[in-house]
Amino acid sequence: MVQIDLEAMSLTELKVLQKKVAKAVDEFEERQKNQAIAALEAKAREMGFSLSELTGSTQGKARRKPAAPKYRHPDDASITWTGKGRQPAWFKTAVTSGVSPDDLLV
């Protein structure tokens, strides 16, 4: 292992080293995790299953189905908004021009 004289390093050099070490640790843990998953998948296949069948889940984040549209553009029915998040410009324009949000409901 390489010996590093931390006392001789500047604060900037120490911070750069800290970031490199944190990145190396994260990459190591990710490699270990991937190896463990591969070993578990191989064992599951050997026994005639998939890993997701045994755990009851899929890898990665579960996908949420898209929210149903709540509001429709007054002139173009193909443009919709779910009512969540930032209001689209067409919705703001319609409301400020006197259209009730209830009139824009799907």
PDB file of C-alpha atoms in Angstrom:
ATOM      1  CA  MET A   1       0.000   0.000   0.000  1.00  0.00           C
ATOM      2  CA  VAL A   2       1.209   3.500  -0.796  1.00  0.00           C
ATOM      3  CA  GLN A   3       2.125   5.638   2.209  1.00  0.00           C
ATOM      4  CA  ILE A   4       0.766   9.183   1.991  1.00  0.00           C
ATOM      5  CA  ASP A   5       2.038  11.969   4.229  1.00  0.00           C
ATOM      6  CA  LEU A   6      -1.244  13.633   5.132  1.00  0.00           C
ATOM      7  CA  GLU A   7       0.483  16.217   7.317  1.00  0.00           C
ATOM      8  CA  ALA A   8       2.372  17.589   4.311  1.00  0.00           C
ATOM      9  CA  MET A   9      -0.764  18.018   2.188  1.00  0.00           C
ATOM     10  CA  SER A  10      -2.675  21.279   1.802  1.00  0.00           C
ATOM     11  CA  LEU A  11      -6.366  21.523   2.595  1.00  0.00           C
ATOM     12  CA  THR A  12      -7.179  21.519  -1.125  1.00  0.00           C
ATOM     13  CA  GLU A  13      -5.095  18.395  -1.698  1.00  0.00           C
ATOM     14  CA  LEU A  14      -6.759  16.680   1.279  1.00  0.00           C
ATOM     15  CA  LYS A  15     -10.233  17.494  -0.065  1.00  0.00           C
ATOM     16  CA  VAL A  16      -9.323  16.158  -3.514  1.00  0.00           C
ATOM     17  CA  LEU A  17      -7.985  12.990  -1.893  1.00  0.00           C
ATOM     18  CA  GLN A  18     -11.160  12.684   0.192  1.00  0.00           C
ATOM     19  CA  LYS A  19     -13.335  12.879  -2.939  1.00  0.00           C
ATOM     20  CA  LYS A  20     -11.193  10.277  -4.713  1.00  0.00           C
ATOM     21  CA  VAL A  21     -11.399   7.918  -1.733  1.00  0.00           C
ATOM     22  CA  ALA A  22     -15.184   8.350  -1.448  1.00  0.00           C
ATOM     23  CA  LYS A  23     -15.564   7.622  -5.164  1.00  0.00           C
ATOM     24  CA  ALA A  24     -13.319   4.549  -4.917  1.00  0.00           C
ATOM     25  CA  VAL A  25     -15.342   3.227  -1.953  1.00  0.00           C
ATOM     26  CA  ASP A  26     -18.635   3.748  -3.813  1.00  0.00           C
ATOM     27  CA  GLU A  27     -17.299   1.999  -6.922  1.00  0.00           C
ATOM     28  CA  PHE A  28     -15.983  -0.901  -4.835  1.00  0.00           C
ATOM     29  CA  GLU A  29     -19.337  -1.337  -3.085  1.00  0.00           C
ATOM     30  CA  GLU A  30     -21.162  -1.217  -6.433  1.00  0.00           C
ATOM     31  CA  ARG A  31     -18.862  -3.917  -7.879  1.00  0.00           C
ATOM     32  CA  GLN A  32     -19.425  -6.093  -4.798  1.00  0.00           C
ATOM     33  CA  LYS A  33     -23.185  -5.619  -5.044  1.00  0.00           C
ATOM     34  CA  ASN A  34     -23.193  -6.504  -8.749  1.00  0.00           C
ATOM     35  CA  GLN A  35     -21.125  -9.623  -8.065  1.00  0.00           C
ATOM     36  CA  ALA A  36     -23.532 -10.693  -5.313  1.00  0.00           C
ATOM     37  CA  ILE A  37     -26.549 -10.150  -7.575  1.00  0.00           C
ATOM     38  CA  ALA A  38     -24.890 -12.114 -10.381  1.00  0.00           C
ATOM     39  CA  ALA A  39     -24.137 -15.001  -8.013  1.00  0.00           C
ATOM     40  CA  LEU A  40     -27.714 -15.017  -6.703  1.00  0.00           C
ATOM     41  CA  GLU A  41     -29.138 -14.898 -10.230  1.00  0.00           C
ATOM     42  CA  ALA A  42     -26.908 -17.810 -11.271  1.00  0.00           C
ATOM     43  CA  LYS A  43     -28.020 -19.874  -8.265  1.00  0.00           C
ATOM     44  CA  ALA A  44     -31.679 -19.066  -8.938  1.00  0.00           C
ATOM     45  CA  ARG A  45     -31.291 -20.080 -12.619  1.00  0.00           C
ATOM     46  CA  GLU A  46     -29.565 -23.272 -11.520  1.00  0.00           C
ATOM     47  CA  MET A  47     -32.664 -24.077  -9.462  1.00  0.00           C
ATOM     48  CA  GLY A  48     -35.056 -23.192 -12.300  1.00  0.00           C
ATOM     49  CA  PHE A  49     -36.161 -19.728 -11.165  1.00  0.00           C
ATOM     50  CA  SER A  50     -35.393 -16.124 -11.836  1.00  0.00           C
ATOM     51  CA  LEU A  51     -34.220 -13.931  -8.984  1.00  0.00           C
ATOM     52  CA  SER A  52     -37.229 -11.654  -9.402  1.00  0.00           C
ATOM     53  CA  GLU A  53     -39.558 -14.650  -9.059  1.00  0.00           C
ATOM     54  CA  LEU A  54     -37.944 -15.581  -5.748  1.00  0.00           C
ATOM     55  CA  THR A  55     -37.829 -12.093  -4.306  1.00  0.00           C
ATOM     56  CA  GLY A  56     -41.170 -10.973  -5.680  1.00  0.00           C
ATOM     57  CA  SER A  57     -39.669  -7.818  -7.093  1.00  0.00           C
ATOM     58  CA  THR A  58     -37.971  -6.461 -10.152  1.00  0.00           C
ATOM     59  CA  GLN A  59     -34.544  -4.909 -10.146  1.00  0.00           C
ATOM     60  CA  GLY A  60     -34.410  -1.150 -10.047  1.00  0.00           C
ATOM     61  CA  LYS A  61     -37.205   1.142  -9.065  1.00  0.00           C
ATOM     62  CA  ALA A  62     -40.778   0.074  -9.528  1.00  0.00           C
ATOM     63  CA  ARG A  63     -42.424   1.953 -12.364  1.00  0.00           C
ATOM     64  CA  ARG A  64     -45.378   4.088 -11.478  1.00  0.00           C
ATOM     65  CA  LYS A  65     -48.147   4.257 -14.024  1.00  0.00           C
ATOM     66  CA  PRO A  66     -48.698   7.742 -15.424  1.00  0.00           C
ATOM     67  CA  ALA A  67     -51.323   9.884 -13.716  1.00  0.00           C
ATOM     68  CA  ALA A  68     -54.584  10.325 -15.551  1.00  0.00           C
ATOM     69  CA  PRO A  69     -55.134  13.737 -17.153  1.00  0.00           C
ATOM     70  CA  LYS A  70     -57.379  16.067 -15.192  1.00  0.00           C
ATOM     71  CA  TYR A  71     -57.448  19.175 -17.414  1.00  0.00           C
ATOM     72  CA  ARG A  72     -57.716  19.548 -21.192  1.00  0.00           C
ATOM     73  CA  HIS A  73     -56.524  22.428 -23.394  1.00  0.00           C
ATOM     74  CA  PRO A  74     -59.547  24.521 -24.460  1.00  0.00           C
ATOM     75  CA  ASP A  75     -58.645  24.476 -28.179  1.00  0.00           C
ATOM     76  CA  ASP A  76     -56.611  21.265 -28.593  1.00  0.00           C
ATOM     77  CA  ALA A  77     -58.031  18.237 -26.748  1.00  0.00           C
ATOM     78  CA  SER A  78     -54.812  16.284 -27.285  1.00  0.00           C
ATOM     79  CA  ILE A  79     -52.991  18.608 -24.841  1.00  0.00           C
ATOM     80  CA  THR A  80     -53.699  17.670 -21.231  1.00  0.00           C
ATOM     81  CA  TRP A  81     -52.381  18.238 -17.710  1.00  0.00           C
ATOM     82  CA  THR A  82     -52.697  15.967 -14.665  1.00  0.00           C
ATOM     83  CA  GLY A  83     -53.145  18.842 -12.232  1.00  0.00           C
ATOM     84  CA  LYS A  84     -49.871  17.955 -10.522  1.00  0.00           C
ATOM     85  CA  GLY A  85     -46.652  19.881 -10.732  1.00  0.00           C
ATOM     86  CA  ARG A  86     -46.140  23.225 -12.390  1.00  0.00           C
ATOM     87  CA  GLN A  87     -49.122  24.638 -14.235  1.00  0.00           C
ATOM     88  CA  PRO A  88     -48.589  24.665 -17.998  1.00  0.00           C
ATOM     89  CA  ALA A  89     -48.588  28.017 -19.777  1.00  0.00           C
ATOM     90  CA  TRP A  90     -51.840  27.254 -21.625  1.00  0.00           C
ATOM     91  CA  PHE A  91     -53.597  26.575 -18.304  1.00  0.00           C
ATOM     92  CA  LYS A  92     -52.332  29.801 -16.731  1.00  0.00           C
ATOM     93  CA  THR A  93     -53.305  31.800 -19.814  1.00  0.00           C
ATOM     94  CA  ALA A  94     -56.806  30.342 -19.873  1.00  0.00           C
ATOM     95  CA  VAL A  95     -57.402  30.970 -16.163  1.00  0.00           C
ATOM     96  CA  THR A  96     -56.079  34.553 -16.278  1.00  0.00           C
ATOM     97  CA  SER A  97     -58.283  35.272 -19.284  1.00  0.00           C
ATOM     98  CA  GLY A  98     -61.368  34.346 -17.265  1.00  0.00           C
ATOM     99  CA  VAL A  99     -61.863  30.637 -17.986  1.00  0.00           C
ATOM    100  CA  SER A 100     -62.739  28.665 -14.875  1.00  0.00           C
ATOM    101  CA  PRO A 101     -60.485  25.687 -14.087  1.00  0.00           C
ATOM    102  CA  ASP A 102     -63.706  23.658 -13.807  1.00  0.00           C
ATOM    103  CA  ASP A 103     -64.400  24.399 -17.470  1.00  0.00           C
ATOM    104  CA  LEU A 104     -61.085  22.782 -18.394  1.00  0.00           C
ATOM    105  CA  LEU A 105     -61.759  19.501 -16.584  1.00  0.00           C
ATOM    106  CA  VAL A 106     -61.556  16.362 -18.706  1.00  0.00           C
TER     107      VAL A 106
END
